Amino acid sequence: MTIEDAIEELEYQSGQHENIESERWENGFLGQLRPYKGVLHEKNYHSIIQALKILAPELEKDFIDKRIIGAIWGICHFGRMWAIYPDGMLQRNELLNEQQTLQIDDWLIDISYAAFCLLEGTGPKEAFWNYDNKEQ
């Protein structure tokens, strides 16, 4: 996966890619939540982490392509707003069960922690420690 491929992956996962007709957009991390069809695609979580691993050197630079930051921010912000917050559309409408809510929250914690660590310069080992040490 190239840097541009990784950016494109994050754009699809965050619903920011211009090709809104793509299945990758519709079934991406945010696409799967709106409208919610009752299925969480775990492959999205893994695809986001893999993209972040490819983009790790980019996230450690002083100047970062805003497409990267926008996509990560969108995934984390809207993921929490829609799926985790009590007044979010999925919680308010009781569309997620407790296990699904915990699963999304866990994914968002790993994604946001990895991004934060890379931005702060702690390096990939720390950034992806939790992900790399989970039972997959």
mmCIF file of N, CA and C in Angstrom:
data_model
loop_
_atom_site.group_PDB
_atom_site.id
_atom_site.type_symbol
_atom_site.label_atom_id
_atom_site.label_comp_id
_atom_site.label_asym_id
_atom_site.label_seq_id
_atom_site.Cartn_x
_atom_site.Cartn_y
_atom_site.Cartn_z
ATOM 1 N N MET A 1 0.856 -1.168 0.000
ATOM 2 C CA MET A 1 0.000 0.000 0.000
ATOM 3 C C MET A 1 0.907 1.237 0.000
ATOM 4 N N THR A 2 0.642 2.152 -0.916
ATOM 5 C CA THR A 2 1.402 3.398 -0.985
ATOM 6 C C THR A 2 0.784 4.439 -0.049
ATOM 7 N N ILE A 3 1.467 5.554 0.107
ATOM 8 C CA ILE A 3 0.925 6.651 0.916
ATOM 9 C C ILE A 3 -0.404 7.121 0.340
ATOM 10 N N GLU A 4 -0.472 7.293 -0.974
ATOM 11 C CA GLU A 4 -1.734 7.741 -1.594
ATOM 12 C C GLU A 4 -2.850 6.713 -1.418
ATOM 13 N N ASP A 5 -2.506 5.414 -1.496
ATOM 14 C CA ASP A 5 -3.501 4.364 -1.255
ATOM 15 C C ASP A 5 -4.028 4.450 0.175
ATOM 16 N N ALA A 6 -3.130 4.695 1.130
ATOM 17 C CA ALA A 6 -3.520 4.784 2.534
ATOM 18 C C ALA A 6 -4.417 6.000 2.775
ATOM 19 N N ILE A 7 -4.080 7.118 2.144
ATOM 20 C CA ILE A 7 -4.927 8.310 2.269
ATOM 21 C C ILE A 7 -6.298 8.031 1.674
ATOM 22 N N GLU A 8 -6.320 7.402 0.507
ATOM 23 C CA GLU A 8 -7.593 7.073 -0.128
ATOM 24 C C GLU A 8 -8.421 6.147 0.763
ATOM 25 N N GLU A 9 -7.773 5.174 1.396
ATOM 26 C CA GLU A 9 -8.482 4.263 2.297
ATOM 27 C C GLU A 9 -9.134 5.046 3.436
ATOM 28 N N LEU A 10 -8.381 5.964 4.044
ATOM 29 C CA LEU A 10 -8.952 6.776 5.127
ATOM 30 C C LEU A 10 -10.095 7.648 4.625
ATOM 31 N N GLU A 11 -9.969 8.158 3.407
ATOM 32 C CA GLU A 11 -11.051 8.978 2.846
ATOM 33 C C GLU A 11 -12.325 8.158 2.652
ATOM 34 N N TYR A 12 -12.191 6.935 2.198
ATOM 35 C CA TYR A 12 -13.373 6.071 2.064
ATOM 36 C C TYR A 12 -13.940 5.724 3.444
ATOM 37 N N GLN A 13 -13.083 5.379 4.384
ATOM 38 C CA GLN A 13 -13.540 4.993 5.722
ATOM 39 C C GLN A 13 -14.246 6.149 6.433
ATOM 40 N N SER A 14 -13.819 7.376 6.148
ATOM 41 C CA SER A 14 -14.392 8.552 6.801
ATOM 42 C C SER A 14 -15.541 9.176 6.016
ATOM 43 N N GLY A 15 -15.864 8.615 4.862
ATOM 44 C CA GLY A 15 -16.925 9.183 4.037
ATOM 45 C C GLY A 15 -16.530 10.489 3.385
ATOM 46 N N GLN A 16 -15.239 10.742 3.243
ATOM 47 C CA GLN A 16 -14.769 11.982 2.642
ATOM 48 C C GLN A 16 -14.311 11.811 1.197
ATOM 49 N N HIS A 17 -14.300 10.592 0.722
ATOM 50 C CA HIS A 17 -13.906 10.369 -0.668
ATOM 51 C C HIS A 17 -15.019 10.873 -1.578
ATOM 52 N N GLU A 18 -14.636 11.444 -2.700
ATOM 53 C CA GLU A 18 -15.639 12.025 -3.605
ATOM 54 C C GLU A 18 -16.494 10.974 -4.319
ATOM 55 N N ASN A 19 -16.037 9.723 -4.388
ATOM 56 C CA ASN A 19 -16.791 8.670 -5.063
ATOM 57 C C ASN A 19 -17.821 8.065 -4.104
ATOM 58 N N ILE A 20 -18.906 8.784 -3.901
ATOM 59 C CA ILE A 20 -19.925 8.356 -2.937
ATOM 60 C C ILE A 20 -20.753 7.173 -3.433
ATOM 61 N N GLU A 21 -20.584 6.798 -4.674
ATOM 62 C CA GLU A 21 -21.305 5.652 -5.227
ATOM 63 C C GLU A 21 -20.566 4.334 -4.969
ATOM 64 N N SER A 22 -19.353 4.427 -4.469
ATOM 65 C CA SER A 22 -18.527 3.245 -4.254
ATOM 66 C C SER A 22 -19.019 2.427 -3.063
ATOM 67 N N GLU A 23 -18.914 1.120 -3.182
ATOM 68 C CA GLU A 23 -19.231 0.228 -2.067
ATOM 69 C C GLU A 23 -18.262 0.467 -0.914
ATOM 70 N N ARG A 24 -17.035 0.840 -1.241
ATOM 71 C CA ARG A 24 -16.048 1.152 -0.192
ATOM 72 C C ARG A 24 -16.518 2.335 0.653
ATOM 73 N N TRP A 25 -17.169 3.286 0.045
ATOM 74 C CA TRP A 25 -17.690 4.452 0.760
ATOM 75 C C TRP A 25 -18.905 4.039 1.589
ATOM 76 N N GLU A 26 -19.831 3.360 0.949
ATOM 77 C CA GLU A 26 -21.081 2.963 1.605
ATOM 78 C C GLU A 26 -20.841 2.034 2.791
ATOM 79 N N ASN A 27 -19.891 1.120 2.669
ATOM 80 C CA ASN A 27 -19.628 0.147 3.728
ATOM 81 C C ASN A 27 -18.399 0.488 4.568
ATOM 82 N N GLY A 28 -17.868 1.694 4.402
ATOM 83 C CA GLY A 28 -16.719 2.122 5.188
ATOM 84 C C GLY A 28 -17.091 2.310 6.648
ATOM 85 N N PHE A 29 -16.135 2.725 7.450
ATOM 86 C CA PHE A 29 -16.355 2.841 8.888
ATOM 87 C C PHE A 29 -17.556 3.735 9.201
ATOM 88 N N LEU A 30 -17.588 4.927 8.652
ATOM 89 C CA LEU A 30 -18.738 5.802 8.903
ATOM 90 C C LEU A 30 -19.929 5.442 8.026
ATOM 91 N N GLY A 31 -19.662 4.989 6.819
ATOM 92 C CA GLY A 31 -20.752 4.605 5.922
ATOM 93 C C GLY A 31 -21.621 3.498 6.489
ATOM 94 N N GLN A 32 -21.012 2.566 7.227
ATOM 95 C CA GLN A 32 -21.767 1.453 7.819
ATOM 96 C C GLN A 32 -22.691 1.937 8.938
ATOM 97 N N LEU A 33 -22.413 3.130 9.476
ATOM 98 C CA LEU A 33 -23.209 3.650 10.586
ATOM 99 C C LEU A 33 -24.372 4.523 10.136
ATOM 100 N N ARG A 34 -24.305 5.019 8.913
ATOM 101 C CA ARG A 34 -25.347 5.939 8.464
ATOM 102 C C ARG A 34 -25.722 5.668 7.031
ATOM 103 N N PRO A 35 -26.838 5.076 6.744
ATOM 104 C CA PRO A 35 -27.769 4.525 7.725
ATOM 105 C C PRO A 35 -27.254 3.182 8.255
ATOM 106 N N TYR A 36 -27.507 2.915 9.506
ATOM 107 C CA TYR A 36 -27.041 1.679 10.122
ATOM 108 C C TYR A 36 -27.906 0.512 9.668
ATOM 109 N N LYS A 37 -27.235 -0.538 9.186
ATOM 110 C CA LYS A 37 -27.936 -1.711 8.650
ATOM 111 C C LYS A 37 -27.811 -2.920 9.565
ATOM 112 N N GLY A 38 -27.348 -2.689 10.810
ATOM 113 C CA GLY A 38 -27.262 -3.778 11.774
ATOM 114 C C GLY A 38 -25.978 -4.582 11.728
ATOM 115 N N VAL A 39 -25.011 -4.161 10.891
ATOM 116 C CA VAL A 39 -23.773 -4.917 10.745
ATOM 117 C C VAL A 39 -22.581 -3.989 10.917
ATOM 118 N N LEU A 40 -21.639 -4.420 11.757
ATOM 119 C CA LEU A 40 -20.365 -3.719 11.896
ATOM 120 C C LEU A 40 -19.306 -4.526 11.158
ATOM 121 N N HIS A 41 -18.625 -3.891 10.239
ATOM 122 C CA HIS A 41 -17.603 -4.570 9.445
ATOM 123 C C HIS A 41 -16.240 -4.386 10.113
ATOM 124 N N GLU A 42 -15.773 -5.427 10.798
ATOM 125 C CA GLU A 42 -14.498 -5.362 11.506
ATOM 126 C C GLU A 42 -13.336 -5.069 10.569
ATOM 127 N N LYS A 43 -13.479 -5.461 9.310
ATOM 128 C CA LYS A 43 -12.399 -5.219 8.341
ATOM 129 C C LYS A 43 -12.108 -3.725 8.212
ATOM 130 N N ASN A 44 -13.101 -2.865 8.458
ATOM 131 C CA ASN A 44 -12.869 -1.426 8.395
ATOM 132 C C ASN A 44 -11.854 -0.989 9.440
ATOM 133 N N TYR A 45 -12.007 -1.478 10.639
ATOM 134 C CA TYR A 45 -11.077 -1.179 11.731
ATOM 135 C C TYR A 45 -9.658 -1.578 11.332
ATOM 136 N N HIS A 46 -9.500 -2.785 10.824
ATOM 137 C CA HIS A 46 -8.178 -3.269 10.430
ATOM 138 C C HIS A 46 -7.617 -2.452 9.262
ATOM 139 N N SER A 47 -8.478 -2.069 8.329
ATOM 140 C CA SER A 47 -8.031 -1.254 7.188
ATOM 141 C C SER A 47 -7.557 0.123 7.640
ATOM 142 N N ILE A 48 -8.250 0.701 8.600
ATOM 143 C CA ILE A 48 -7.843 2.009 9.130
ATOM 144 C C ILE A 48 -6.486 1.893 9.815
ATOM 145 N N ILE A 49 -6.325 0.890 10.652
ATOM 146 C CA ILE A 49 -5.049 0.701 11.352
ATOM 147 C C ILE A 49 -3.920 0.462 10.347
ATOM 148 N N GLN A 50 -4.173 -0.347 9.335
ATOM 149 C CA GLN A 50 -3.126 -0.602 8.331
ATOM 150 C C GLN A 50 -2.760 0.685 7.590
ATOM 151 N N ALA A 51 -3.755 1.496 7.276
ATOM 152 C CA ALA A 51 -3.487 2.784 6.623
ATOM 153 C C ALA A 51 -2.659 3.674 7.548
ATOM 154 N N LEU A 52 -3.002 3.697 8.833
ATOM 155 C CA LEU A 52 -2.235 4.507 9.787
ATOM 156 C C LEU A 52 -0.792 4.012 9.901
ATOM 157 N N LYS A 53 -0.603 2.709 9.827
ATOM 158 C CA LYS A 53 0.762 2.170 9.875
ATOM 159 C C LYS A 53 1.570 2.652 8.671
ATOM 160 N N ILE A 54 0.950 2.663 7.504
ATOM 161 C CA ILE A 54 1.629 3.156 6.302
ATOM 162 C C ILE A 54 1.906 4.661 6.434
ATOM 163 N N LEU A 55 0.973 5.377 7.031
ATOM 164 C CA LEU A 55 1.081 6.830 7.148
ATOM 165 C C LEU A 55 1.846 7.285 8.385
ATOM 166 N N ALA A 56 2.338 6.359 9.193
ATOM 167 C CA ALA A 56 3.050 6.727 10.419
ATOM 168 C C ALA A 56 4.148 7.765 10.169
ATOM 169 N N PRO A 57 5.021 7.581 9.180
ATOM 170 C CA PRO A 57 6.061 8.596 8.952
ATOM 171 C C PRO A 57 5.470 9.963 8.575
ATOM 172 N N GLU A 58 4.357 9.954 7.863
ATOM 173 C CA GLU A 58 3.699 11.215 7.477
ATOM 174 C C GLU A 58 3.128 11.930 8.694
ATOM 175 N N LEU A 59 2.567 11.170 9.629
ATOM 176 C CA LEU A 59 1.966 11.759 10.827
ATOM 177 C C LEU A 59 3.011 12.264 11.815
ATOM 178 N N GLU A 60 4.240 11.850 11.640
ATOM 179 C CA GLU A 60 5.314 12.313 12.518
ATOM 180 C C GLU A 60 6.015 13.561 11.976
ATOM 181 N N LYS A 61 5.623 14.017 10.792
ATOM 182 C CA LYS A 61 6.216 15.215 10.193
ATOM 183 C C LYS A 61 5.625 16.479 10.826
ATOM 184 N N ASP A 62 6.326 17.582 10.638
ATOM 185 C CA ASP A 62 5.831 18.868 11.144
ATOM 186 C C ASP A 62 4.631 19.366 10.346
ATOM 187 N N PHE A 63 4.600 19.092 9.066
ATOM 188 C CA PHE A 63 3.488 19.507 8.213
ATOM 189 C C PHE A 63 2.854 18.254 7.617
ATOM 190 N N ILE A 64 1.553 18.096 7.854
ATOM 191 C CA ILE A 64 0.842 16.872 7.494
ATOM 192 C C ILE A 64 -0.267 17.200 6.511
ATOM 193 N N ASP A 65 -0.408 16.363 5.507
ATOM 194 C CA ASP A 65 -1.480 16.508 4.524
ATOM 195 C C ASP A 65 -2.812 16.566 5.264
ATOM 196 N N LYS A 66 -3.562 17.627 5.062
ATOM 197 C CA LYS A 66 -4.812 17.796 5.811
ATOM 198 C C LYS A 66 -5.847 16.735 5.484
ATOM 199 N N ARG A 67 -5.715 16.044 4.360
ATOM 200 C CA ARG A 67 -6.636 14.943 4.061
ATOM 201 C C ARG A 67 -6.508 13.846 5.112
ATOM 202 N N ILE A 68 -5.287 13.616 5.574
ATOM 203 C CA ILE A 68 -5.040 12.588 6.578
ATOM 204 C C ILE A 68 -5.701 12.978 7.896
ATOM 205 N N ILE A 69 -5.420 14.189 8.345
ATOM 206 C CA ILE A 69 -5.973 14.665 9.618
ATOM 207 C C ILE A 69 -7.497 14.740 9.543
ATOM 208 N N GLY A 70 -8.019 15.257 8.449
ATOM 209 C CA GLY A 70 -9.471 15.363 8.295
ATOM 210 C C GLY A 70 -10.168 14.013 8.353
ATOM 211 N N ALA A 71 -9.575 13.013 7.708
ATOM 212 C CA ALA A 71 -10.177 11.682 7.704
ATOM 213 C C ALA A 71 -10.139 11.048 9.090
ATOM 214 N N ILE A 72 -8.992 11.134 9.763
ATOM 215 C CA ILE A 72 -8.882 10.559 11.106
ATOM 216 C C ILE A 72 -9.845 11.271 12.054
ATOM 217 N N TRP A 73 -9.841 12.586 12.002
ATOM 218 C CA TRP A 73 -10.711 13.372 12.875
ATOM 219 C C TRP A 73 -12.181 13.012 12.610
ATOM 220 N N GLY A 74 -12.542 12.884 11.344
ATOM 221 C CA GLY A 74 -13.922 12.537 10.990
ATOM 222 C C GLY A 74 -14.331 11.176 11.518
ATOM 223 N N ILE A 75 -13.459 10.188 11.345
ATOM 224 C CA ILE A 75 -13.751 8.839 11.837
ATOM 225 C C ILE A 75 -13.988 8.874 13.345
ATOM 226 N N CYS A 76 -13.081 9.515 14.063
ATOM 227 C CA CYS A 76 -13.174 9.534 15.527
ATOM 228 C C CYS A 76 -14.339 10.391 16.019
ATOM 229 N N HIS A 77 -14.472 11.581 15.459
ATOM 230 C CA HIS A 77 -15.528 12.484 15.925
ATOM 231 C C HIS A 77 -16.928 11.949 15.598
ATOM 232 N N PHE A 78 -17.164 11.671 14.336
ATOM 233 C CA PHE A 78 -18.508 11.217 13.950
ATOM 234 C C PHE A 78 -18.797 9.813 14.456
ATOM 235 N N GLY A 79 -17.782 8.969 14.526
ATOM 236 C CA GLY A 79 -17.979 7.642 15.103
ATOM 237 C C GLY A 79 -18.500 7.742 16.527
ATOM 238 N N ARG A 80 -17.879 8.604 17.318
ATOM 239 C CA ARG A 80 -18.340 8.804 18.706
ATOM 240 C C ARG A 80 -19.695 9.490 18.745
ATOM 241 N N MET A 81 -19.844 10.540 17.953
ATOM 242 C CA MET A 81 -21.085 11.304 17.971
ATOM 243 C C MET A 81 -22.288 10.433 17.587
ATOM 244 N N TRP A 82 -22.131 9.624 16.574
ATOM 245 C CA TRP A 82 -23.253 8.833 16.082
ATOM 246 C C TRP A 82 -23.478 7.560 16.890
ATOM 247 N N ALA A 83 -22.403 6.892 17.312
ATOM 248 C CA ALA A 83 -22.541 5.548 17.878
ATOM 249 C C ALA A 83 -22.353 5.444 19.388
ATOM 250 N N ILE A 84 -21.635 6.367 19.988
ATOM 251 C CA ILE A 84 -21.288 6.226 21.402
ATOM 252 C C ILE A 84 -22.096 7.156 22.303
ATOM 253 N N TYR A 85 -22.204 8.419 21.923
ATOM 254 C CA TYR A 85 -22.898 9.391 22.769
ATOM 255 C C TYR A 85 -24.367 9.011 22.962
ATOM 256 N N PRO A 86 -24.883 9.134 24.197
ATOM 257 C CA PRO A 86 -26.271 8.750 24.482
ATOM 258 C C PRO A 86 -27.304 9.436 23.577
ATOM 259 N N ASP A 87 -27.028 10.661 23.165
ATOM 260 C CA ASP A 87 -27.960 11.361 22.284
ATOM 261 C C ASP A 87 -27.636 11.176 20.809
ATOM 262 N N GLY A 88 -26.619 10.391 20.519
ATOM 263 C CA GLY A 88 -26.265 10.116 19.130
ATOM 264 C C GLY A 88 -27.349 9.294 18.460
ATOM 265 N N MET A 89 -27.414 9.383 17.146
ATOM 266 C CA MET A 89 -28.532 8.765 16.418
ATOM 267 C C MET A 89 -28.667 7.258 16.652
ATOM 268 N N LEU A 90 -27.555 6.555 16.797
ATOM 269 C CA LEU A 90 -27.654 5.105 16.975
ATOM 270 C C LEU A 90 -28.040 4.722 18.395
ATOM 271 N N GLN A 91 -27.582 5.476 19.387
ATOM 272 C CA GLN A 91 -27.963 5.211 20.779
ATOM 273 C C GLN A 91 -29.400 5.671 21.036
ATOM 274 N N ARG A 92 -29.708 6.868 20.596
ATOM 275 C CA ARG A 92 -31.042 7.426 20.811
ATOM 276 C C ARG A 92 -32.129 6.536 20.209
ATOM 277 N N ASN A 93 -31.840 5.954 19.071
ATOM 278 C CA ASN A 93 -32.808 5.094 18.385
ATOM 279 C C ASN A 93 -32.646 3.619 18.724
ATOM 280 N N GLU A 94 -31.783 3.325 19.688
ATOM 281 C CA GLU A 94 -31.544 1.966 20.174
ATOM 282 C C GLU A 94 -31.226 0.982 19.046
ATOM 283 N N LEU A 95 -30.322 1.412 18.163
ATOM 284 C CA LEU A 95 -29.949 0.580 17.020
ATOM 285 C C LEU A 95 -28.731 -0.298 17.297
ATOM 286 N N LEU A 96 -27.982 0.038 18.327
ATOM 287 C CA LEU A 96 -26.816 -0.764 18.707
ATOM 288 C C LEU A 96 -27.074 -1.449 20.035
ATOM 289 N N ASN A 97 -26.618 -2.689 20.141
ATOM 290 C CA ASN A 97 -26.688 -3.335 21.445
ATOM 291 C C ASN A 97 -25.420 -2.966 22.231
ATOM 292 N N GLU A 98 -25.351 -3.387 23.473
ATOM 293 C CA GLU A 98 -24.230 -3.014 24.325
ATOM 294 C C GLU A 98 -22.896 -3.508 23.761
ATOM 295 N N GLN A 99 -22.868 -4.722 23.251
ATOM 296 C CA GLN A 99 -21.633 -5.284 22.685
ATOM 297 C C GLN A 99 -21.167 -4.481 21.472
ATOM 298 N N GLN A 100 -22.077 -4.101 20.599
ATOM 299 C CA GLN A 100 -21.710 -3.313 19.423
ATOM 300 C C GLN A 100 -21.170 -1.943 19.834
ATOM 301 N N THR A 101 -21.798 -1.342 20.824
ATOM 302 C CA THR A 101 -21.337 -0.043 21.319
ATOM 303 C C THR A 101 -19.924 -0.161 21.874
ATOM 304 N N LEU A 102 -19.678 -1.183 22.672
ATOM 305 C CA LEU A 102 -18.344 -1.402 23.235
ATOM 306 C C LEU A 102 -17.323 -1.679 22.131
ATOM 307 N N GLN A 103 -17.738 -2.400 21.099
ATOM 308 C CA GLN A 103 -16.829 -2.717 20.000
ATOM 309 C C GLN A 103 -16.413 -1.452 19.253
ATOM 310 N N ILE A 104 -17.370 -0.619 18.908
ATOM 311 C CA ILE A 104 -17.047 0.622 18.212
ATOM 312 C C ILE A 104 -16.171 1.508 19.086
ATOM 313 N N ASP A 105 -16.506 1.609 20.360
ATOM 314 C CA ASP A 105 -15.711 2.418 21.275
ATOM 315 C C ASP A 105 -14.272 1.910 21.336
ATOM 316 N N ASP A 106 -14.082 0.619 21.413
ATOM 317 C CA ASP A 106 -12.749 0.024 21.451
ATOM 318 C C ASP A 106 -11.966 0.361 20.175
ATOM 319 N N TRP A 107 -12.616 0.240 19.038
ATOM 320 C CA TRP A 107 -11.955 0.572 17.777
ATOM 321 C C TRP A 107 -11.547 2.037 17.748
ATOM 322 N N LEU A 108 -12.457 2.914 18.167
ATOM 323 C CA LEU A 108 -12.165 4.346 18.152
ATOM 324 C C LEU A 108 -11.046 4.707 19.119
ATOM 325 N N ILE A 109 -10.980 4.027 20.239
ATOM 326 C CA ILE A 109 -9.881 4.254 21.187
ATOM 327 C C ILE A 109 -8.555 3.900 20.521
ATOM 328 N N ASP A 110 -8.477 2.750 19.865
ATOM 329 C CA ASP A 110 -7.232 2.335 19.204
ATOM 330 C C ASP A 110 -6.843 3.298 18.085
ATOM 331 N N ILE A 111 -7.810 3.719 17.285
ATOM 332 C CA ILE A 111 -7.543 4.622 16.162
ATOM 333 C C ILE A 111 -7.062 5.976 16.674
ATOM 334 N N SER A 112 -7.773 6.538 17.634
ATOM 335 C CA SER A 112 -7.404 7.871 18.123
ATOM 336 C C SER A 112 -6.082 7.825 18.888
ATOM 337 N N TYR A 113 -5.837 6.762 19.638
ATOM 338 C CA TYR A 113 -4.575 6.651 20.379
ATOM 339 C C TYR A 113 -3.399 6.542 19.411
ATOM 340 N N ALA A 114 -3.549 5.723 18.380
ATOM 341 C CA ALA A 114 -2.471 5.575 17.399
ATOM 342 C C ALA A 114 -2.176 6.914 16.733
ATOM 343 N N ALA A 115 -3.206 7.616 16.326
ATOM 344 C CA ALA A 115 -3.000 8.923 15.681
ATOM 345 C C ALA A 115 -2.327 9.897 16.643
ATOM 346 N N PHE A 116 -2.809 9.952 17.879
ATOM 347 C CA PHE A 116 -2.224 10.856 18.870
ATOM 348 C C PHE A 116 -0.747 10.544 19.092
ATOM 349 N N CYS A 117 -0.428 9.282 19.299
ATOM 350 C CA CYS A 117 0.959 8.896 19.545
ATOM 351 C C CYS A 117 1.862 9.284 18.383
ATOM 352 N N LEU A 118 1.404 9.044 17.171
ATOM 353 C CA LEU A 118 2.214 9.386 16.000
ATOM 354 C C LEU A 118 2.398 10.893 15.888
ATOM 355 N N LEU A 119 1.336 11.649 16.141
ATOM 356 C CA LEU A 119 1.438 13.106 16.095
ATOM 357 C C LEU A 119 2.384 13.633 17.175
ATOM 358 N N GLU A 120 2.407 12.973 18.305
ATOM 359 C CA GLU A 120 3.267 13.395 19.417
ATOM 360 C C GLU A 120 4.700 12.878 19.293
ATOM 361 N N GLY A 121 4.929 11.961 18.352
ATOM 362 C CA GLY A 121 6.276 11.470 18.126
ATOM 363 C C GLY A 121 6.715 10.318 19.011
ATOM 364 N N THR A 122 5.762 9.613 19.609
ATOM 365 C CA THR A 122 6.152 8.478 20.461
ATOM 366 C C THR A 122 6.529 7.243 19.648
ATOM 367 N N GLY A 123 6.221 7.263 18.366
ATOM 368 C CA GLY A 123 6.628 6.186 17.477
ATOM 369 C C GLY A 123 5.584 5.103 17.298
ATOM 370 N N PRO A 124 5.745 4.334 16.216
ATOM 371 C CA PRO A 124 4.789 3.278 15.883
ATOM 372 C C PRO A 124 4.673 2.167 16.925
ATOM 373 N N LYS A 125 5.769 1.828 17.591
ATOM 374 C CA LYS A 125 5.703 0.736 18.574
ATOM 375 C C LYS A 125 4.662 1.050 19.644
ATOM 376 N N GLU A 126 4.717 2.247 20.202
ATOM 377 C CA GLU A 126 3.739 2.652 21.212
ATOM 378 C C GLU A 126 2.365 2.889 20.577
ATOM 379 N N ALA A 127 2.349 3.535 19.427
ATOM 380 C CA ALA A 127 1.084 3.887 18.774
ATOM 381 C C ALA A 127 0.214 2.663 18.501
ATOM 382 N N PHE A 128 0.837 1.563 18.097
ATOM 383 C CA PHE A 128 0.079 0.375 17.689
ATOM 384 C C PHE A 128 0.200 -0.771 18.695
ATOM 385 N N TRP A 129 0.731 -0.480 19.880
ATOM 386 C CA TRP A 129 0.939 -1.524 20.871
ATOM 387 C C TRP A 129 -0.360 -2.264 21.191
ATOM 388 N N ASN A 130 -1.410 -1.524 21.494
ATOM 389 C CA ASN A 130 -2.682 -2.161 21.855
ATOM 390 C C ASN A 130 -3.205 -3.015 20.706
ATOM 391 N N TYR A 131 -3.198 -2.483 19.508
ATOM 392 C CA TYR A 131 -3.672 -3.222 18.337
ATOM 393 C C TYR A 131 -2.836 -4.484 18.115
ATOM 394 N N ASP A 132 -1.511 -4.315 18.146
ATOM 395 C CA ASP A 132 -0.622 -5.444 17.875
ATOM 396 C C ASP A 132 -0.671 -6.531 18.942
ATOM 397 N N ASN A 133 -1.140 -6.198 20.133
ATOM 398 C CA ASN A 133 -1.177 -7.163 21.238
ATOM 399 C C ASN A 133 -2.566 -7.686 21.538
ATOM 400 N N LYS A 134 -3.522 -7.388 20.690
ATOM 401 C CA LYS A 134 -4.876 -7.936 20.840
ATOM 402 C C LYS A 134 -4.930 -9.313 20.205
ATOM 403 N N GLU A 135 -5.833 -10.104 20.716
ATOM 404 C CA GLU A 135 -6.120 -11.377 20.064
ATOM 405 C C GLU A 135 -7.042 -11.077 18.892
ATOM 406 N N GLN A 136 -6.542 -11.243 17.701
ATOM 407 C CA GLN A 136 -7.324 -10.933 16.496
ATOM 408 C C GLN A 136 -8.151 -12.119 16.073
#
